[in-house]
Structure formats: structure tokens, C-alpha cells
Short mmCIF file of C-alpha atoms and ligand atoms in Angstrom, two decimals:
data_model
loop_
_atom_site.label_atom_id
_atom_site.label_comp_id
_atom_site.label_asym_id
_atom_site.label_seq_id
_atom_site.Cartn_x
_atom_site.Cartn_y
_atom_site.Cartn_z
CA MET T 1 -30.43 13.12 0.83
CA ASN T 2 -27.52 12.40 -1.47
CA LEU T 3 -26.06 15.09 -3.73
CA LEU T 4 -25.43 13.32 -7.04
CA ARG T 5 -25.22 14.37 -10.69
CA ASP T 6 -27.33 11.42 -11.87
CA ALA T 7 -28.58 8.54 -9.70
CA GLY T 8 -29.42 6.68 -12.93
CA LEU T 9 -25.74 5.97 -13.51
CA ALA T 10 -25.65 3.54 -10.57
CA GLU T 11 -25.37 0.32 -12.56
CA ALA T 12 -22.31 1.47 -14.51
CA GLY T 13 -20.78 2.71 -11.25
CA CYS T 14 -21.38 -0.62 -9.50
CA GLN T 15 -19.63 -2.41 -12.37
CA LYS T 16 -16.57 -0.21 -11.87
CA ILE T 17 -16.63 -0.74 -8.10
CA ASP T 18 -16.88 -4.53 -8.46
CA TRP T 19 -14.11 -4.61 -11.06
CA ALA T 20 -11.75 -2.64 -8.80
CA ALA T 21 -12.71 -4.73 -5.77
CA SER T 22 -11.65 -7.91 -7.57
CA TYR T 23 -8.06 -6.56 -7.50
CA MET T 24 -8.12 -5.51 -3.82
CA PRO T 25 -7.59 -8.73 -1.85
CA VAL T 26 -6.18 -7.17 1.31
CA LEU T 27 -9.04 -4.71 1.70
CA ASN T 28 -11.56 -7.45 0.90
CA GLY T 29 -10.04 -9.61 3.64
CA LEU T 30 -10.25 -6.77 6.14
CA ALA T 31 -13.85 -6.08 5.10
CA ALA T 32 -14.79 -9.72 5.74
CA GLU T 33 -13.24 -9.50 9.22
CA PHE T 34 -14.96 -6.17 9.89
CA ALA T 35 -18.30 -7.72 8.88
CA GLU T 36 -17.86 -10.27 11.70
CA THR T 37 -16.44 -8.02 14.42
CA ARG T 38 -18.26 -4.74 13.52
CA PRO T 39 -15.47 -2.58 15.01
CA PHE T 40 -16.99 0.67 13.71
CA ALA T 41 -20.51 0.04 15.07
CA GLY T 42 -22.06 3.28 16.31
CA LEU T 43 -19.44 5.47 14.60
CA ARG T 44 -19.98 8.05 11.86
CA VAL T 45 -17.10 8.33 9.40
CA ALA T 46 -16.76 11.11 6.80
CA LEU T 47 -14.41 10.70 3.83
CA SER T 48 -13.05 13.47 1.59
CA ILE T 49 -11.11 11.72 -1.14
CA HIS T 50 -11.15 11.20 -4.91
CA LEU T 51 -14.52 9.59 -5.43
CA GLU T 52 -13.79 6.75 -7.80
CA ALA T 53 -14.06 2.98 -7.68
CA LYS T 54 -11.30 2.10 -5.20
CA THR T 55 -12.49 4.75 -2.78
CA ALA T 56 -15.98 3.33 -3.06
CA ARG T 57 -14.68 -0.11 -2.10
CA MET T 58 -13.07 1.36 1.00
CA ALA T 59 -16.25 3.22 1.99
CA LEU T 60 -18.20 -0.03 1.67
CA ALA T 61 -15.62 -1.88 3.78
CA LEU T 62 -16.07 0.66 6.60
CA GLY T 63 -19.82 0.24 6.27
CA GLN T 64 -19.42 -3.55 6.53
CA GLY T 65 -17.62 -2.83 9.80
CA GLY T 66 -20.69 -1.08 11.16
CA ALA T 67 -19.85 2.56 10.37
CA ASP T 68 -22.31 5.10 9.02
CA VAL T 69 -20.31 6.50 6.13
CA ALA T 70 -20.55 9.81 4.26
CA VAL T 71 -18.33 10.45 1.24
CA THR T 72 -17.40 13.60 -0.65
CA GLY T 73 -14.58 14.37 -3.09
CA CYS T 74 -11.25 16.09 -2.52
CA ASN T 75 -10.92 17.60 -5.97
CA PRO T 76 -13.70 19.05 -8.13
CA LEU T 77 -12.55 17.16 -11.22
CA SER T 78 -11.81 13.67 -9.86
CA THR T 79 -15.32 12.58 -8.85
CA GLN T 80 -16.76 9.97 -11.21
CA ASP T 81 -20.53 10.48 -11.34
CA ASP T 82 -21.33 6.84 -12.10
CA VAL T 83 -19.25 5.59 -9.16
CA ALA T 84 -20.87 8.19 -6.90
CA ALA T 85 -24.31 6.94 -7.96
CA GLY T 86 -23.26 3.29 -7.55
CA LEU T 87 -21.94 3.92 -4.05
CA ALA T 88 -25.10 5.76 -3.05
CA SER T 89 -27.19 2.85 -4.36
CA ARG T 90 -25.33 0.63 -1.91
CA GLY T 91 -26.36 2.68 1.10
CA VAL T 92 -23.51 5.15 1.55
CA ALA T 93 -24.32 8.87 1.86
CA VAL T 94 -22.65 10.61 -1.10
CA TYR T 95 -22.21 14.35 -1.65
CA ALA T 96 -20.17 14.98 -4.78
CA TRP T 97 -20.32 15.51 -8.49
CA HIS T 98 -17.82 15.93 -11.25
CA GLY T 99 -17.02 19.51 -12.20
CA ALA T 100 -18.33 21.07 -8.98
CA THR T 101 -17.92 24.85 -8.85
CA PRO T 102 -15.90 26.15 -5.88
CA THR T 103 -19.17 26.96 -4.05
CA GLU T 104 -20.66 23.52 -4.78
CA TYR T 105 -17.41 21.82 -3.83
CA GLU T 106 -17.40 23.47 -0.40
CA ALA T 107 -21.12 22.76 0.04
CA HIS T 108 -20.42 19.06 -0.63
CA LEU T 109 -17.64 18.98 1.97
CA SER T 110 -19.88 20.74 4.47
CA ALA T 111 -22.73 18.31 3.77
CA ALA T 112 -20.44 15.36 4.56
CA LEU T 113 -19.28 17.08 7.75
CA GLY T 114 -22.95 17.69 8.54
CA PHE T 115 -22.90 14.02 9.51
CA TYR T 116 -21.13 15.16 12.73
CA PRO T 117 -18.44 12.54 12.14
CA HIS T 118 -16.56 10.74 14.89
CA LEU T 119 -13.77 10.06 12.39
CA ILE T 120 -12.62 11.87 9.25
CA LEU T 121 -10.49 10.68 6.36
CA ASP T 122 -8.92 13.69 4.63
CA ASP T 123 -6.94 13.90 1.38
CA GLY T 124 -5.16 17.21 1.10
CA GLY T 125 -6.59 18.90 4.19
CA ASP T 126 -9.89 20.43 3.00
CA PHE T 127 -11.93 18.79 5.80
CA THR T 128 -9.33 19.79 8.36
CA ALA T 129 -9.36 23.41 7.17
CA LEU T 130 -13.17 23.58 7.39
CA LEU T 131 -13.20 22.01 10.85
CA HIS T 132 -10.80 24.72 12.01
CA GLY T 133 -12.79 27.48 10.30
CA ALA T 134 -16.26 27.88 8.81
CA GLN T 135 -17.55 24.45 9.92
CA ALA T 136 -15.86 24.12 13.32
CA SER T 137 -19.23 23.44 14.95
CA LEU T 138 -19.60 20.22 12.92
CA GLY T 139 -16.59 18.72 14.71
CA GLN T 140 -18.24 18.36 18.10
CA ALA T 141 -18.29 14.52 18.02
CA LEU T 142 -14.88 14.22 16.37
CA ILE T 143 -12.34 11.79 17.83
CA GLY T 144 -9.71 12.32 15.11
CA GLY T 145 -8.80 11.24 11.62
CA THR T 146 -6.32 10.28 8.95
CA GLU T 147 -4.56 12.17 6.13
CA GLU T 148 -3.83 10.49 2.81
CA THR T 149 -1.31 12.64 0.98
CA THR T 150 2.10 14.33 1.28
CA THR T 151 0.91 17.92 1.05
CA GLY T 152 -1.92 17.27 3.52
CA VAL T 153 0.57 15.87 6.04
CA HIS T 154 2.87 18.91 5.55
CA ARG T 155 -0.08 21.20 6.23
CA LEU T 156 -1.06 19.25 9.35
CA ARG T 157 2.49 19.45 10.68
CA ALA T 158 2.57 23.21 10.03
CA ARG T 159 -0.77 23.63 11.83
CA ALA T 160 0.41 21.48 14.74
CA ALA T 161 3.71 23.41 14.98
CA ALA T 162 1.70 26.63 15.26
CA GLY T 163 -0.27 25.05 18.12
CA ALA T 164 -3.44 25.32 16.02
CA LEU T 165 -4.40 21.68 15.43
CA ARG T 166 -7.45 20.76 17.48
CA PHE T 167 -7.58 16.95 17.10
CA PRO T 168 -5.28 13.96 16.52
CA MET T 169 -4.49 12.95 12.92
CA LEU T 170 -2.63 9.89 11.64
CA ALA T 171 -0.22 10.49 8.73
CA VAL T 172 -1.22 7.66 6.41
CA ASN T 173 1.00 9.03 3.63
CA ASP T 174 4.09 8.33 5.71
CA ALA T 175 3.36 4.61 6.14
CA ASP T 176 5.75 2.49 4.07
CA CYS T 177 2.84 0.57 2.54
CA LYS T 178 1.52 3.92 1.31
CA HIS T 179 4.18 6.23 -0.13
CA LEU T 180 6.65 3.54 -1.29
CA PHE T 181 4.04 2.09 -3.63
CA ASP T 182 1.23 4.64 -4.06
CA ASN T 183 3.30 7.80 -4.57
CA ARG T 184 6.00 6.05 -6.59
CA TYR T 185 4.46 3.25 -8.66
CA GLY T 186 0.85 4.46 -8.49
CA THR T 187 1.67 7.98 -9.66
CA GLY T 188 4.18 6.61 -12.17
CA GLN T 189 1.64 4.40 -13.91
CA SER T 190 -1.50 6.50 -13.55
CA THR T 191 0.10 9.78 -14.63
CA TRP T 192 1.31 8.22 -17.86
CA ALA T 193 -1.97 6.35 -18.38
CA ALA T 194 -3.80 9.69 -18.17
CA ILE T 195 -1.37 11.61 -20.40
CA LEU T 196 -1.35 8.87 -23.04
CA HIS T 197 -5.12 8.58 -23.03
CA ALA T 198 -5.72 12.33 -23.15
CA THR T 199 -3.17 13.12 -25.86
CA ASN T 200 -2.79 9.88 -27.85
CA VAL T 201 0.70 11.01 -28.93
CA GLN T 202 4.04 9.18 -28.95
CA VAL T 203 6.43 9.41 -26.01
CA THR T 204 9.27 7.29 -27.38
CA GLY T 205 12.12 9.48 -28.57
CA LYS T 206 10.67 12.61 -26.98
CA THR T 207 12.03 14.65 -24.09
CA VAL T 208 10.14 14.54 -20.79
CA VAL T 209 10.87 17.07 -18.04
CA VAL T 210 9.90 15.90 -14.54
CA ALA T 211 9.91 18.61 -11.85
CA GLY T 212 10.54 17.11 -8.41
CA TYR T 213 12.32 13.85 -7.69
CA GLY T 214 10.49 12.81 -4.53
CA TRP T 215 8.42 9.63 -4.26
CA CYS T 216 6.06 10.65 -7.06
CA GLY T 217 8.74 12.13 -9.31
CA ARG T 218 10.82 8.97 -9.14
CA GLY T 219 7.87 6.93 -10.38
CA VAL T 220 6.97 9.37 -13.15
CA ALA T 221 10.60 9.55 -14.37
CA LEU T 222 11.05 5.78 -14.24
CA ARG T 223 7.97 5.15 -16.34
CA ALA T 224 8.94 7.90 -18.82
CA GLN T 225 12.25 6.11 -19.27
CA GLY T 226 10.37 2.84 -19.79
CA LEU T 227 8.34 4.49 -22.55
CA GLY T 228 11.56 5.36 -24.34
CA ALA T 229 11.78 9.07 -23.52
CA ARG T 230 14.86 11.13 -22.73
CA VAL T 231 14.23 12.27 -19.17
CA ILE T 232 15.29 15.54 -17.55
CA VAL T 233 14.76 16.08 -13.81
CA THR T 234 14.59 19.47 -12.10
CA GLU T 235 15.01 19.73 -8.31
CA ILE T 236 15.73 22.15 -5.49
CA ASP T 237 17.19 19.54 -3.12
CA PRO T 238 20.85 18.71 -3.87
CA VAL T 239 20.59 15.14 -2.53
CA LYS T 240 17.55 14.32 -4.65
CA ALA T 241 19.31 15.89 -7.64
CA ILE T 242 22.33 13.60 -7.16
CA GLU T 243 19.99 10.63 -6.82
CA ALA T 244 18.30 11.54 -10.11
CA ALA T 245 21.67 11.91 -11.83
CA MET T 246 22.85 8.54 -10.49
CA ASP T 247 19.57 6.96 -11.61
CA GLY T 248 20.62 7.99 -15.12
CA PHE T 249 18.59 11.14 -15.70
CA SER T 250 19.78 14.56 -16.88
CA VAL T 251 19.55 17.17 -14.14
CA MET T 252 19.26 20.88 -14.84
CA THR T 253 17.25 23.97 -13.94
CA MET T 254 13.75 24.49 -15.31
CA GLU T 255 15.17 27.51 -17.12
CA ASP T 256 17.52 25.25 -19.10
CA ALA T 257 14.98 22.43 -19.50
CA ALA T 258 12.20 24.71 -20.80
CA PRO T 259 13.34 24.85 -24.46
CA LEU T 260 14.10 21.10 -24.54
CA GLY T 261 10.92 19.46 -23.25
CA ASP T 262 8.11 17.93 -25.28
CA PHE T 263 6.28 16.95 -22.07
CA PHE T 264 6.48 18.70 -18.68
CA ILE T 265 5.15 17.02 -15.53
CA THR T 266 5.29 18.79 -12.17
CA VAL T 267 5.17 16.70 -8.97
CA THR T 268 6.68 18.93 -6.32
CA GLY T 269 3.88 19.98 -3.94
CA CYS T 270 5.34 23.49 -4.44
CA ARG T 271 3.95 26.45 -6.41
CA ASP T 272 5.04 28.38 -9.53
CA VAL T 273 7.37 25.65 -10.74
CA ILE T 274 6.60 26.54 -14.37
CA THR T 275 6.01 30.27 -14.92
CA ARG T 276 6.04 32.83 -17.72
CA ARG T 277 9.81 32.91 -18.01
CA HIS T 278 9.79 29.17 -18.74
CA MET T 279 6.72 29.36 -20.99
CA ALA T 280 8.44 32.04 -23.05
CA ARG T 281 11.16 29.54 -24.00
CA MET T 282 9.11 26.39 -24.61
CA LYS T 283 8.73 24.61 -27.94
CA ASP T 284 5.63 24.91 -30.05
CA GLY T 285 3.35 22.01 -29.09
CA ALA T 286 4.80 21.41 -25.62
CA ILE T 287 2.42 19.47 -23.36
CA LEU T 288 2.20 20.66 -19.75
CA SER T 289 0.69 18.69 -16.88
CA ASN T 290 0.72 18.49 -13.11
CA ALA T 291 0.48 15.43 -10.87
CA GLY T 292 1.19 17.25 -7.58
CA HIS T 293 -1.25 18.70 -5.13
CA PHE T 294 -3.31 21.66 -6.35
CA ASP T 295 -3.34 23.56 -9.61
CA LEU T 296 -0.54 25.92 -8.60
CA GLU T 297 2.55 24.15 -9.96
CA VAL T 298 2.03 25.31 -13.53
CA SER T 299 1.11 28.99 -13.27
CA LEU T 300 -2.32 29.33 -14.85
CA PRO T 301 -2.42 33.11 -14.37
CA ASP T 302 0.84 33.36 -16.35
CA LEU T 303 -0.43 31.10 -19.14
CA GLU T 304 -3.62 33.13 -19.38
CA ALA T 305 -1.81 36.46 -19.29
CA LEU T 306 0.62 35.41 -22.03
CA ALA T 307 -1.91 33.80 -24.37
CA ALA T 308 -3.31 35.59 -27.40
CA GLU T 309 -5.89 32.81 -27.73
CA VAL T 310 -7.18 30.10 -25.39
CA TRP T 311 -9.34 27.28 -26.70
CA PRO T 312 -10.35 23.69 -25.88
CA ARG T 313 -8.35 21.39 -28.15
CA ARG T 314 -10.09 18.17 -27.13
CA GLU T 315 -11.33 16.66 -23.88
CA HIS T 316 -8.87 17.43 -21.05
CA ILE T 317 -6.60 19.62 -23.23
CA THR T 318 -6.60 23.43 -23.37
CA GLY T 319 -4.53 25.20 -26.02
CA TYR T 320 -2.76 28.52 -25.27
CA ARG T 321 -1.52 30.33 -28.39
CA MET T 322 1.38 32.64 -27.62
CA PRO T 323 1.68 35.97 -29.47
CA ASP T 324 4.60 34.52 -31.48
CA GLY T 325 2.33 31.69 -32.72
CA ARG T 326 3.62 28.86 -30.51
CA VAL T 327 0.94 26.72 -28.88
CA LEU T 328 1.36 25.35 -25.35
CA ASN T 329 -1.06 22.59 -24.30
CA LEU T 330 -2.24 22.25 -20.72
CA LEU T 331 -3.82 19.00 -19.50
CA ALA T 332 -6.66 18.78 -16.96
CA GLN T 333 -6.60 22.52 -16.23
CA GLY T 334 -3.34 22.03 -14.35
CA ARG T 335 -4.99 19.80 -11.74
CA LEU T 336 -3.78 16.31 -10.80
CA VAL T 337 -3.66 14.84 -14.29
CA ASN T 338 -3.90 11.21 -13.18
CA LEU T 339 -7.17 11.76 -11.34
CA ALA T 340 -8.72 14.69 -13.23
CA SER T 341 -8.31 13.01 -16.61
CA GLY T 342 -7.79 9.41 -15.56
CA ASN T 343 -8.83 6.80 -13.04
CA GLY T 344 -6.02 7.46 -10.56
CA HIS T 345 -3.80 4.75 -9.19
CA PRO T 346 -4.43 1.10 -10.03
CA ALA T 347 -6.57 -1.05 -7.74
CA GLU T 348 -3.67 -3.18 -6.47
CA ILE T 349 -1.90 -0.05 -5.24
CA MET T 350 -4.97 1.45 -3.59
CA ASP T 351 -5.51 -1.97 -1.98
CA MET T 352 -2.51 -1.20 0.20
CA SER T 353 -3.15 2.54 0.71
CA PHE T 354 -6.77 1.93 1.70
CA SER T 355 -5.98 -1.07 3.90
CA VAL T 356 -3.60 1.23 5.79
CA GLN T 357 -6.43 3.78 5.90
CA ALA T 358 -8.98 1.27 7.23
CA LEU T 359 -6.62 0.07 9.97
CA ALA T 360 -5.57 3.63 10.80
CA LEU T 361 -9.23 4.65 11.23
CA LEU T 362 -9.71 1.61 13.45
CA HIS T 363 -6.68 2.65 15.52
CA MET T 364 -8.09 6.16 15.82
CA ALA T 365 -11.52 4.80 16.82
CA ARG T 366 -9.94 2.72 19.58
CA HIS T 367 -7.22 5.05 20.85
CA GLY T 368 -8.02 8.53 19.56
CA GLY T 369 -9.77 9.48 22.77
CA ASP T 370 -6.42 9.18 24.57
CA MET T 371 -4.37 10.96 21.88
CA PRO T 372 -3.83 14.71 22.40
CA PRO T 373 -4.13 16.90 19.28
CA GLY T 374 -1.14 16.28 17.02
CA VAL T 375 0.14 14.47 13.93
CA TYR T 376 0.96 10.82 14.57
CA ASP T 377 2.92 8.22 12.62
CA ILE T 378 1.12 5.07 11.59
CA PRO T 379 1.82 2.36 14.19
CA PRO T 380 4.39 -0.07 12.73
CA ASP T 381 2.11 -3.08 13.28
CA ILE T 382 -0.27 -1.62 10.64
CA ASP T 383 2.51 -1.52 8.01
CA ARG T 384 3.50 -5.04 9.04
CA ALA T 385 -0.04 -6.41 8.82
CA VAL T 386 -0.72 -4.83 5.42
CA SER T 387 2.62 -5.92 3.92
CA GLN T 388 2.25 -9.50 5.17
CA ARG T 389 -1.26 -9.78 3.80
CA LYS T 390 -0.25 -8.22 0.48
CA LEU T 391 2.71 -10.55 0.11
CA ALA T 392 0.46 -13.55 0.76
CA ALA T 393 -2.09 -12.24 -1.75
CA MET T 394 0.72 -11.91 -4.31
CA GLY T 395 1.63 -15.55 -3.68
CA LEU T 396 5.13 -14.63 -2.48
CA SER T 397 7.01 -16.15 0.45
CA ILE T 398 10.01 -14.77 2.27
CA ASP T 399 12.57 -16.29 4.63
CA ARG T 400 12.28 -16.10 8.40
CA LEU T 401 15.15 -15.35 10.72
CA THR T 402 16.43 -18.31 12.73
CA ALA T 403 17.06 -17.76 16.43
CA GLU T 404 20.81 -17.77 15.68
CA GLN T 405 20.44 -15.16 12.95
CA GLU T 406 18.34 -12.96 15.21
CA ALA T 407 20.94 -13.21 17.98
CA TYR T 408 23.71 -12.43 15.45
CA LEU T 409 21.92 -9.33 14.17
CA ASN T 410 21.35 -8.05 17.69
CA HIS T 411 24.79 -8.70 19.20
CA TYR T 412 27.25 -5.92 20.00
P1 LIG I 501 8.15 14.46 -1.87
O1 LIG I 501 8.30 15.42 -0.75
O2 LIG I 501 8.66 13.07 -1.72
O3 LIG I 501 8.79 15.06 -3.21
C1 LIG I 501 8.65 16.39 -3.66
C2 LIG I 501 9.97 16.76 -4.34
O4 LIG I 501 9.82 18.00 -5.03
C3 LIG I 501 11.11 16.95 -3.32
O5 LIG I 501 12.21 16.16 -3.71
C4 LIG I 501 11.40 18.44 -3.39
O6 LIG I 501 12.77 18.73 -3.17
C5 LIG I 501 10.98 18.77 -4.82
N1 LIG I 501 10.64 20.18 -5.03
C6 LIG I 501 10.00 21.02 -4.19
N2 LIG I 501 9.86 22.23 -4.74
C7 LIG I 501 10.43 22.15 -5.98
C8 LIG I 501 10.59 23.08 -7.04
N3 LIG I 501 10.15 24.34 -6.95
N4 LIG I 501 11.22 22.65 -8.18
C9 LIG I 501 11.68 21.38 -8.28
N5 LIG I 501 11.55 20.46 -7.29
C10 LIG I 501 10.93 20.85 -6.16
O7 LIG I 501 6.59 14.43 -2.18
P2 LIG I 501 5.78 13.34 -3.03
O8 LIG I 501 5.27 12.30 -2.13
O9 LIG I 501 6.57 12.98 -4.24
O10 LIG I 501 4.50 14.22 -3.45
C11 LIG I 501 4.62 15.32 -4.37
C12 LIG I 501 3.24 15.97 -4.56
O11 LIG I 501 2.36 15.03 -5.20
C13 LIG I 501 2.53 16.35 -3.26
O12 LIG I 501 1.80 17.52 -3.48
C14 LIG I 501 1.59 15.18 -3.00
O13 LIG I 501 0.51 15.54 -2.18
C15 LIG I 501 1.18 14.82 -4.40
N6 LIG I 501 0.77 13.43 -4.62
C16 LIG I 501 0.08 13.20 -5.77
C17 LIG I 501 -0.34 11.92 -6.06
C18 LIG I 501 -1.16 11.67 -7.28
O14 LIG I 501 -1.91 10.71 -7.31
N7 LIG I 501 -1.05 12.50 -8.29
C19 LIG I 501 0.02 10.84 -5.24
C20 LIG I 501 0.77 11.10 -4.10
C21 LIG I 501 1.15 12.40 -3.80
N1 LIG I 502 -7.05 17.45 -2.74
C1 LIG I 502 -5.76 17.25 -3.37
C2 LIG I 502 -5.38 15.84 -3.18
C3 LIG I 502 -4.03 15.34 -3.58
S1 LIG I 502 -4.31 13.78 -4.19
C4 LIG I 502 -5.83 17.72 -4.82
O1 LIG I 502 -6.83 17.46 -5.47
O2 LIG I 502 -4.91 18.32 -5.31
C5 LIG I 502 -3.06 12.73 -3.99
C6 LIG I 502 -3.59 11.44 -3.39
O3 LIG I 502 -4.54 10.83 -4.24
C7 LIG I 502 -2.49 10.44 -3.22
O4 LIG I 502 -1.92 10.49 -1.95
C8 LIG I 502 -3.15 9.11 -3.54
O5 LIG I 502 -3.15 8.22 -2.45
C9 LIG I 502 -4.58 9.47 -3.89
N2 LIG I 502 -5.05 8.66 -5.01
C10 LIG I 502 -4.38 8.33 -6.13
N3 LIG I 502 -5.12 7.52 -6.91
C11 LIG I 502 -6.29 7.35 -6.26
C12 LIG I 502 -7.45 6.61 -6.55
N4 LIG I 502 -7.53 5.87 -7.65
N5 LIG I 502 -8.47 6.69 -5.69
C13 LIG I 502 -8.38 7.44 -4.58
N6 LIG I 502 -7.30 8.13 -4.23
C14 LIG I 502 -6.26 8.09 -5.06
#
């Protein structure tokens, strides 16, 4: 039995799924091949990932390949109830609803693991944590899985280094066809799409503070610049800080940036990036948001402790009135703004991320039985296959090395 908010929303959800699918040519091509070869026949696959239209397309592609698929979310605020209903109406087991409480959220994850999956797709490590803890018994058929995001891969590596990882996992985030496009251009566009939609205020001429200049931060800063903002970057890594400076951005500490920013966007994967000592110096009306993993980058306990009044200002925006009268505005409760108050990355981007995912799951299905527990890089032929197919879908051609050129490049 599915766990849905409202099965009656299926038609609207199917429209969203079909719209997204029409911009996902690589995944559609793989799905057509899977439908012929049925490489997942007999396998149960459980997915914990933002349950929206592009994810639904991927779940259906795995089903076309013969898998029995169960899907749950990876964030209580990113599930779209209409998409969940639409996916369920197309035969996938769905356990998720928008705004799940912590207890419901864990129950949904456990229900998906109750499928006794052979393969898992994790985004952020919640499945992995359960399979090493409260729900370890549900992993008895598990071959291995894949991890979608930077923080999830960090966690897996930490678990593996401690000798505590019990199955093989492929680091999808580290594939070129994933982080180069998804983390950078996907987060760049979708973070701004969500902020603009939620606030409906002008960015041009304002000051945007981006915390973290990794793959995501680069995209968020680049798009802020394109919107006409002055951009300040904060970092802890000296090399990344130099890169940001040479890309034309101001670099300073959060302490110095705090009184200057109109918008603050954290994308570090770290915690307590914006705390009370920064909040104390911010302008009246500053807009705070997070696009990194978890709701720990902007300190909610500090905001709550400082505030004389907390009230909902409009959908996705909470106001915190400071005792001196200044109001600080927090988007999406400090959770991933692009997914909690937006649709996440565009379909063309997820076309690549999820094609890598589909091929990585296939690799795990075929070879996982021979892979000892550990964190594995994506085989280079997967990046090559996805990039070649994407390039062809984009109608672009590139040159090929001649035999002489190849010999020249390889001579010593
Ligand atoms: P990354 O490792 O490439 O970049 C993170 C950067 O933050 C690094 O340069 C690091 O030096 C910097 N940093 C760390 N702590 C800091 C601090 N206290 N202050 C300032 N800078 C600090 O990682 P990434 O791929 O850019 O991912 C960043 C986060 O975003 C991760 O949690 C990841 O899981 C998440 N993510 C979100 C989305 C999305 O859709 N919103 C997409 C991909 C990744
Ligand atoms: N459970 C964590 C997950 C971090 S999400 C949390 O909620 O904090 C970051 C990942 O979301 C990225 O790696 C990206 O690949 C994925 N993502 C971004 N847009 C998406 C979309 N439209 N659909 C599904 N996943 C998406």
C-alpha cells in the first residue's frame, strides 16, 4: 500500500512527469534500451531522493528495465504530492508526502526499505544510516547502492574509513557528468529560481553573500553576478578563496560580510556558517537561505533565541524580529531552498545526473556481488557514455583524434 497525501492528484503529477521527461533525452534513450534488455528483471530497487518529476522519470526508467521500484523522499519538504500520486498511478510503490514530521519521514524511509531491496539509491545517506542502525535487518538482500550528493559521499567515506560500511556504494556525485553540471549549473539556476519565486524582490544592484565556493557555490555566485548583484564570497579554503577572487568576486569573512549582504546563501555542507554573531550585524530585511545539505548552515536555534517575534511572512518565508526592531527573513526553514521552495534542478541537468544513476545501479547489479564493502568511483565508461549521448542530444559534434595526433600526445 502506498503512503500518499492525496492519490487524487495523480493527473497533475503525471503532467509534470511527462513535461520533465520531454527534456530528458539521454534517460529516455536508456529507458528504451532497458525496456528491450530488462537488465533489472528480478531486482528490487529502493530510492530515497527528492520526490519530484525528474526523479519520477528515473524511477519509471528502472521499472521499464524490469525492476520493482519503491520510492521515498530524502527531505521532508521536497516531496511534491501530485508527482508522488502520479508516480504511484504508474505502478511504482511510493512512500512519501510533503511536510512529513520527523517520525513520518523515518516511517516512509523504513517502508521503502521494507521492500528488502537488492539495490538502494541514497541522497544524503538516510537509507545508509538506517541500514546500519534501526533497520539493519531490511538489508539482507542488499547488493549495494549509489549516493547522489557531496555530503552523502563524505559521510560514506567517513564510515568506510572507520571500517563501519557494510556494503559497496558508488559515488555518483563524483562523476564528471554529475557534479560539473548538477552541483554548479543546476544549483546555480534552481537556487535563484526558488529565491526569486519565493521573495519576488529585485536582485540587481543588491549585495549577495555566498558562503562556500565549491561546485555549488560557483554556480550560485555566477548566476548572482548574471542577475546584476554585487557578489561576496566567504570560504575557509585558501585555494577556493583565490579562485573566487580571480573570478571577480569580493572575498572576506562572514563577520565582515554580515552587515553588507541583502541576500545570504550558504552552500558549504558545513554547520553554523551563519550564527548569532553574524545575525547581530545584519541589515534590516536581510534574506537568508541555504542550498547545502541539511538545515544546519544557518543556525536556527540562534535565530529563534535572538528573535523577539517569529511569524510567517508569506509562503516559504519566516520573519524573525530582533529586539532592536530589525527583521531577518529565512527561506524554506533553512532547508535546501531550491528543492524545499522550488522544483530543484532543471530537467536537462537531471537528465545527466539520473542517467549516471541508472548506469551506476546497473553496474552495481552486475558487479556488486564481487565488490567488497567500500566507496567506489563511477567507472569512467559511464561518464563517457552519458557525455557522448548528451552531446548528441544537444546536436553538438566534436573532433576526433587522428592516429598521428594520438601518437603525438602519447610520445615521450
Ligand atoms: P564542495 O565540497 O565542492 O564545496 C563546499 C565548499 O564550502 C568548499 O569549497 C569548502 O571549502 C567550503 N566551506 C566549508 N565549510 C565552510 C565554512 N564554514 N564557511 C565557508 N566555506 C566553507 O561541495 P558542493 O558540491 O559545492 O556541495 C556543497 C553542499 O551542497 C553539500 O552539502 C552538498 O551535498 C549540497 N548540494 C546541494 C545541491 C542542491 O541541489 N541544493 C546540489 C548538490 C550538492
Ligand atoms: N537529504 C539531503 C539531500 C541533499 S540534496 C537534504 O535534504 O539536505 C542535494 C542533491 O539533490 C543534489 O546532489 C542533486 O543532485 C539533487 N537534486 C537537485 N535537484 C533535483 C531534482 N530536481 N530532483 C531530484 N534531485 C535533485
